[in-house]
Coordinates of C-alpha atoms in Angstrom, one line a residue:
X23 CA 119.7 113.6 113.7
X24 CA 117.2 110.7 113.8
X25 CA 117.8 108.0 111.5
X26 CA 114.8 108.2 110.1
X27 CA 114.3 111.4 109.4
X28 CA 117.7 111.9 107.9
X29 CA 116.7 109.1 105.6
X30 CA 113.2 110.8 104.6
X31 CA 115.2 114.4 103.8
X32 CA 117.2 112.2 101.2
X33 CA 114.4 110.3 99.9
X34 CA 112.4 113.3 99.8
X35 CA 115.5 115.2 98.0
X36 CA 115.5 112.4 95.6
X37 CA 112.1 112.7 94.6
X38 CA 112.1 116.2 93.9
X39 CA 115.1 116.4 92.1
X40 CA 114.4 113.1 89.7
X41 CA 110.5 113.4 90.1
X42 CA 110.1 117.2 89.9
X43 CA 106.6 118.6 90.8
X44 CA 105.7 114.5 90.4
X45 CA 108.1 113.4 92.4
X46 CA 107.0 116.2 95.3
X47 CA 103.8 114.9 94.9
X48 CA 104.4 110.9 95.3
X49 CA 106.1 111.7 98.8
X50 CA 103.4 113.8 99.8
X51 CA 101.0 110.8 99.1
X52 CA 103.5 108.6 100.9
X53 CA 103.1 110.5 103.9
X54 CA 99.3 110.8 103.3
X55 CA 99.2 106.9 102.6
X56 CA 101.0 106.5 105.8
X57 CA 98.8 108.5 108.0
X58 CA 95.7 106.6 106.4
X59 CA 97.0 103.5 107.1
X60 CA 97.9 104.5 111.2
X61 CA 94.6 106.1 111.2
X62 CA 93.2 102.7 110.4
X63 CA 94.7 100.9 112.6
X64 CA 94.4 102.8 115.5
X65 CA 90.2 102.7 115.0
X66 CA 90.7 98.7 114.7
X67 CA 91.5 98.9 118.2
X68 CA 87.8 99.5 118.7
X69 CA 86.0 96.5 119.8
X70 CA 82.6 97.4 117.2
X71 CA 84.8 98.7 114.6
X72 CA 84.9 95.9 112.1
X73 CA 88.4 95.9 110.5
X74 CA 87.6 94.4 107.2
X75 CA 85.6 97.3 106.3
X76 CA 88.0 100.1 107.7
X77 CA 90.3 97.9 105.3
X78 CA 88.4 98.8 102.2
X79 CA 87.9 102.1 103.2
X80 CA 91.2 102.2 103.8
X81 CA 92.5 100.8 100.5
X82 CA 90.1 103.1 98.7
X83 CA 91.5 105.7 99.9
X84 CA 95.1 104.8 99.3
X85 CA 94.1 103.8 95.3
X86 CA 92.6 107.5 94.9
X87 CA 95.5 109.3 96.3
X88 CA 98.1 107.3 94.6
X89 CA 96.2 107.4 91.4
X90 CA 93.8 110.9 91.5
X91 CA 96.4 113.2 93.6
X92 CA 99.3 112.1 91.5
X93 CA 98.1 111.3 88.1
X94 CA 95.1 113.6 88.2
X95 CA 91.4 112.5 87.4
X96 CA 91.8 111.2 83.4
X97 CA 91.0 107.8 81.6
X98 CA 94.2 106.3 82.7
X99 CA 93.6 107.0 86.4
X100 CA 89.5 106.1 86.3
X101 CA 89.9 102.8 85.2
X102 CA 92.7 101.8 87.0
X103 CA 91.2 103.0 90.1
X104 CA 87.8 100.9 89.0
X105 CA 90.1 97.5 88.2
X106 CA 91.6 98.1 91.4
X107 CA 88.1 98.1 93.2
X108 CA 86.9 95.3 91.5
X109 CA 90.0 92.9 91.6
X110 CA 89.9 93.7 95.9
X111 CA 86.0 93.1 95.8
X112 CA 86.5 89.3 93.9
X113 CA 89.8 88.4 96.3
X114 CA 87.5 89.5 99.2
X115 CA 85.4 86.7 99.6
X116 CA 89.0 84.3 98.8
X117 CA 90.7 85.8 101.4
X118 CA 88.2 85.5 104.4
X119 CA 88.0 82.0 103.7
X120 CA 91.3 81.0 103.2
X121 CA 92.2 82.9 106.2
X122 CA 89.8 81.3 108.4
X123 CA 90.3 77.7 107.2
X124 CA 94.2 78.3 107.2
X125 CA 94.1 79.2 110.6
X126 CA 96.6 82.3 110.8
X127 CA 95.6 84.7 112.8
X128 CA 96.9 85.4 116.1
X129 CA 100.5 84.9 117.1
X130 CA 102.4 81.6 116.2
X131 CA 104.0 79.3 119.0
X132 CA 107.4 81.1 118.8
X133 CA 105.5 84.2 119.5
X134 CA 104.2 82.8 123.1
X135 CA 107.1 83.7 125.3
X136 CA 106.7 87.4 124.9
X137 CA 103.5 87.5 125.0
X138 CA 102.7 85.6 128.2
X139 CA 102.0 88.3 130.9
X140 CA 99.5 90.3 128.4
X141 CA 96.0 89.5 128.1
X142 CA 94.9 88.1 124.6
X143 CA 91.4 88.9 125.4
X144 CA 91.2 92.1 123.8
X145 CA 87.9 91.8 122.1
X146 CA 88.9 91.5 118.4
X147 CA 88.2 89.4 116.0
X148 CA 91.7 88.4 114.7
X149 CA 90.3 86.3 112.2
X150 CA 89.3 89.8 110.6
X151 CA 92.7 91.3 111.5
X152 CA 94.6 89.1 109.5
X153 CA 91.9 89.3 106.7
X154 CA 92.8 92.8 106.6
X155 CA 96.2 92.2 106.7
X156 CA 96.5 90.4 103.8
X157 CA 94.2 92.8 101.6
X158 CA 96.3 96.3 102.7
X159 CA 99.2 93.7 101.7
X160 CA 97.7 93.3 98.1
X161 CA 96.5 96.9 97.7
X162 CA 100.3 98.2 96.6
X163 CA 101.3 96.1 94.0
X164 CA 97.6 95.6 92.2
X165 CA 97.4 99.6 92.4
X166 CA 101.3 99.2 90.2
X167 CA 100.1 97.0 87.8
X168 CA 96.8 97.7 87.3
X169 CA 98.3 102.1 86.3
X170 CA 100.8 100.4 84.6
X171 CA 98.5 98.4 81.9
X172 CA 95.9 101.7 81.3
X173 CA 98.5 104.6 80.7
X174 CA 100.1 102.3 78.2
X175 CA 97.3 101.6 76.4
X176 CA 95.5 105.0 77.1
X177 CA 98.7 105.6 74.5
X178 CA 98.3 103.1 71.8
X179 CA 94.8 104.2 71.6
X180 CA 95.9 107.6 71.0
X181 CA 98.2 106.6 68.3
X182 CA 96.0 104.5 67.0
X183 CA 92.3 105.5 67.2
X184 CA 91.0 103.2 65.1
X185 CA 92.5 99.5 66.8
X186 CA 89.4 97.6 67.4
X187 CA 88.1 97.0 71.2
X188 CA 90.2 93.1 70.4
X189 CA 93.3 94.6 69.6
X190 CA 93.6 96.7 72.1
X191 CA 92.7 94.4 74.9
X192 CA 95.3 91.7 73.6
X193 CA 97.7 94.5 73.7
X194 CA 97.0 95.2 77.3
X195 CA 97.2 91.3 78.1
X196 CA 100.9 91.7 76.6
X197 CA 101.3 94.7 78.2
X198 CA 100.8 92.3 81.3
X199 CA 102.3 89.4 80.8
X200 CA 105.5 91.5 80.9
X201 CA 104.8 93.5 84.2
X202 CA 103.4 90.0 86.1
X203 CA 107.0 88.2 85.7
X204 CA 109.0 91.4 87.2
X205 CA 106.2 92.1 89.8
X206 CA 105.4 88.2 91.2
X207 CA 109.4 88.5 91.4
X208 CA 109.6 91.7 93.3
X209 CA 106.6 90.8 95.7
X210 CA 108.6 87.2 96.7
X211 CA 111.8 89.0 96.8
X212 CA 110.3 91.7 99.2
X213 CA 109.1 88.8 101.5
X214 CA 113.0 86.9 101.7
X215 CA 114.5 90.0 102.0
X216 CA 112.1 90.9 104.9
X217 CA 112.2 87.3 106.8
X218 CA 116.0 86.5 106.6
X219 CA 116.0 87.1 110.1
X220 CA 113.1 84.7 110.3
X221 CA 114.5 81.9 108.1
X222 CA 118.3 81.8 110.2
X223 CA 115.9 81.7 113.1
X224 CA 114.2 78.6 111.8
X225 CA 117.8 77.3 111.5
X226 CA 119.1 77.9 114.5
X227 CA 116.1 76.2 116.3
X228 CA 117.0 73.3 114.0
X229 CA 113.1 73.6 112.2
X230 CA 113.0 71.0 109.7
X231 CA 111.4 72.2 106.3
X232 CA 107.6 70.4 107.0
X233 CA 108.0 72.6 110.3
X234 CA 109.3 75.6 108.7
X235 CA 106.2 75.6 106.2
X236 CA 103.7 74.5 108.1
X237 CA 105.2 77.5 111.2
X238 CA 102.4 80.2 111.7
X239 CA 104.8 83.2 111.3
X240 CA 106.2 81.9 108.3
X241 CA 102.8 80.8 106.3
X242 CA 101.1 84.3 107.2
X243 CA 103.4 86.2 105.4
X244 CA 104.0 83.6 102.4
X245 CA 100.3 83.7 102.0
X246 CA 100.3 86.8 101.8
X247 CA 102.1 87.7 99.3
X248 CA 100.6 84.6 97.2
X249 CA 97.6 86.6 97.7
X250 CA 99.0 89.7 96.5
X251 CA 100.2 87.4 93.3
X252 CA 96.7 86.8 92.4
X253 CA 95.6 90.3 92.9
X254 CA 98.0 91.2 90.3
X255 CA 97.5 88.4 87.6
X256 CA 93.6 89.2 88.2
X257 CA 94.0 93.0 87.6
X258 CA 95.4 92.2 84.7
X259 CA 92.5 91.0 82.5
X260 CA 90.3 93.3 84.4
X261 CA 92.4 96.7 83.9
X262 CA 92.5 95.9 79.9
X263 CA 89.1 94.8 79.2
X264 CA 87.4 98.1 81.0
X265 CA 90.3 100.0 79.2
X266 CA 89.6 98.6 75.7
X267 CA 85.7 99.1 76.3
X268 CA 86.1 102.8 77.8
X269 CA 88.6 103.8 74.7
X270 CA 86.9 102.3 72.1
X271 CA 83.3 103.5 73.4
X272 CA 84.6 107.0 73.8
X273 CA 86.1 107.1 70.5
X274 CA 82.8 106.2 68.9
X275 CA 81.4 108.4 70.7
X276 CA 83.3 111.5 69.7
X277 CA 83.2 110.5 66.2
X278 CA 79.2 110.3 66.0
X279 CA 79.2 113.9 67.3
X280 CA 81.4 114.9 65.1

C-alpha cells in the first residue's frame, strides 16, 4: 500500500476516533483545502490569470471552510472569518513590496543546474508568484489564532454579559499574548524542521553565515514565515476589537428589545 495513503487511513482514523463527527469533518476540509489550493495553482499556470487574486480567492475560501464547514456559521466563526480578511487585506500591500524590493522570486543560484535545459520564459509574473506564496503561507496560522481569540471570548461574554466593550477586548489581548509565544514558536520550528536538509547543505558547500542569509532559497522561506509572524500578532488586536464591539452591541441590543 502507498505510503501515503496508508498514512491518511491512520490520520483519518485518528480524527474520527479523537475528533468524532468534528474530527470527520476537519479531514474532510483538509482534503477540500487541498483540492482548493491544486486548483489554484494549476489556473496560475495561465499566462492572464493573475495569481495574487486567485491567492485571495483562494485563501477566502480556505478561511470559510476551516471556520463555516467545521465550526458552523455563529459569532465565533463570523468574526474570525472577518479578522482574517482584514489582517490579509493590510499585509497585502506589505508583502508585494517587500517581495519585489527583496528580490525573491524565481529560483536561487543553487537552483540553476537543474533548471538549465528548461525554458524560464513561461510568461508569469514570478514576482506575483512568490507574493502569493507568502500570503497562502500566512493564511494557516492567522486562520488558528485569529478562532482561537473569538471562541474564548465568545465564552467570557456568555458568562459574563455584562463586562464592558474594555474588558472584554483586554481579555482577548491576553487571550493573545499567550497564543502569539506558542504560535511564532511553532511557525519557526516548522521552517527548521523543513530546511534541515537545506541548512547541512549550506554546510557542506562550506556557505559562510553572510552567504547563508543573504542565499535566495534560504531568505524566501525565512521571510515567509516572518510574514506569517505578523499576520498573527496583527490578527490579534483585530480578532478582539470586532469581537468586543459585536458582543457587546449584540447584548445591548437584545436587552433593549427585551
Amino acid at each position: 500500500m502507498n505510503v501515503l495513503v496508508l498514512l491518511s487511513i491512520i490520520l483519518f482514523a485518528l480524527m474520527a476516533i479523537i475528533g468524532g463527527k468534528k474530527g470527520v469533518k476537519s479531514f474532510i476540509a483538509l482534503l477540500l483545502n487541498f483540492v482548493i489550493l491544486l486548483g489554484t495553482v494549476l489556473v496560475m499556470n495561465d499566462p492572464n490569470a493573475n495569481p495574487i487574486w486567485l491567492t485571495l480567492i483562494a485563501c477566502a475560501l480556505i478561511s470559510a471552510i476551516s471556520l463555516f464547514y467545521i465550526n458552523s456559521v455563529n459569532s465565533k466563526t463570523v468574526m474570525a472569518f472577518i479578522s482574517t480578511i482584514v489582517t490579509l487585506i493590510i499585509l497585502l500591500a506589505f508583502i508585494i513590496v517587500m517581495t519585489d524590493q527583496s528580490m525573491i522570486q524565481g529560483f536561487g543560484e543553487e537552483e540553476t543546474d537543474e533548471l538549465v535545459v528548461f525554458s524560464l520564459h513561461i510568461g508569469i509574473d514570478f514576482v506575483k508568484v512568490a507574493t502569493s506564496v507568502i500570503i497562502m503561507g500566512t493564511i494557516g496560522a492567522i486562520i488558528d489564532t485569529a478562532i482561537s481569540i473569538t471562541s474564548p471570548m465568545r465564552e467570557i461574554h456568555y458568562h459574563n454579559p455584562s463586562i464592558s466593550r474594555k474588558e472584554l477586548f483586554l481579555a482577548g489581548i491576553r487571550i493573545g499574548r499567550d497564543i502569539l509565544n506558542t504560535s511564532t514558536n511553532t511557525l519557526f520550528f516548522a521552517f527548521f524542521g523543513s530546511s534541515m536538509g537545506l541548512l547541512m547543505w549550506f554546510k557542506d558547500l562550506s556557505y559562510s553565515f553572510g552567504e547563508m542569509v543573504n542565499a535566495k532559497v534560504f531568505n524566501d522561506e525565512l521571510i515567509s514565515i516572518f510574514t506569517a509572524g505578523m499576520g498573527v500578532a496583527i490578527v490579534i488586536p483585530i480578532a478582539s476589537g470586532m469581537t468586543a464591539h459585536y458582543l457587546v452591541k449584540m447584548s445591548k441590543k437584545n436587552n433593549h428589545a427585551k
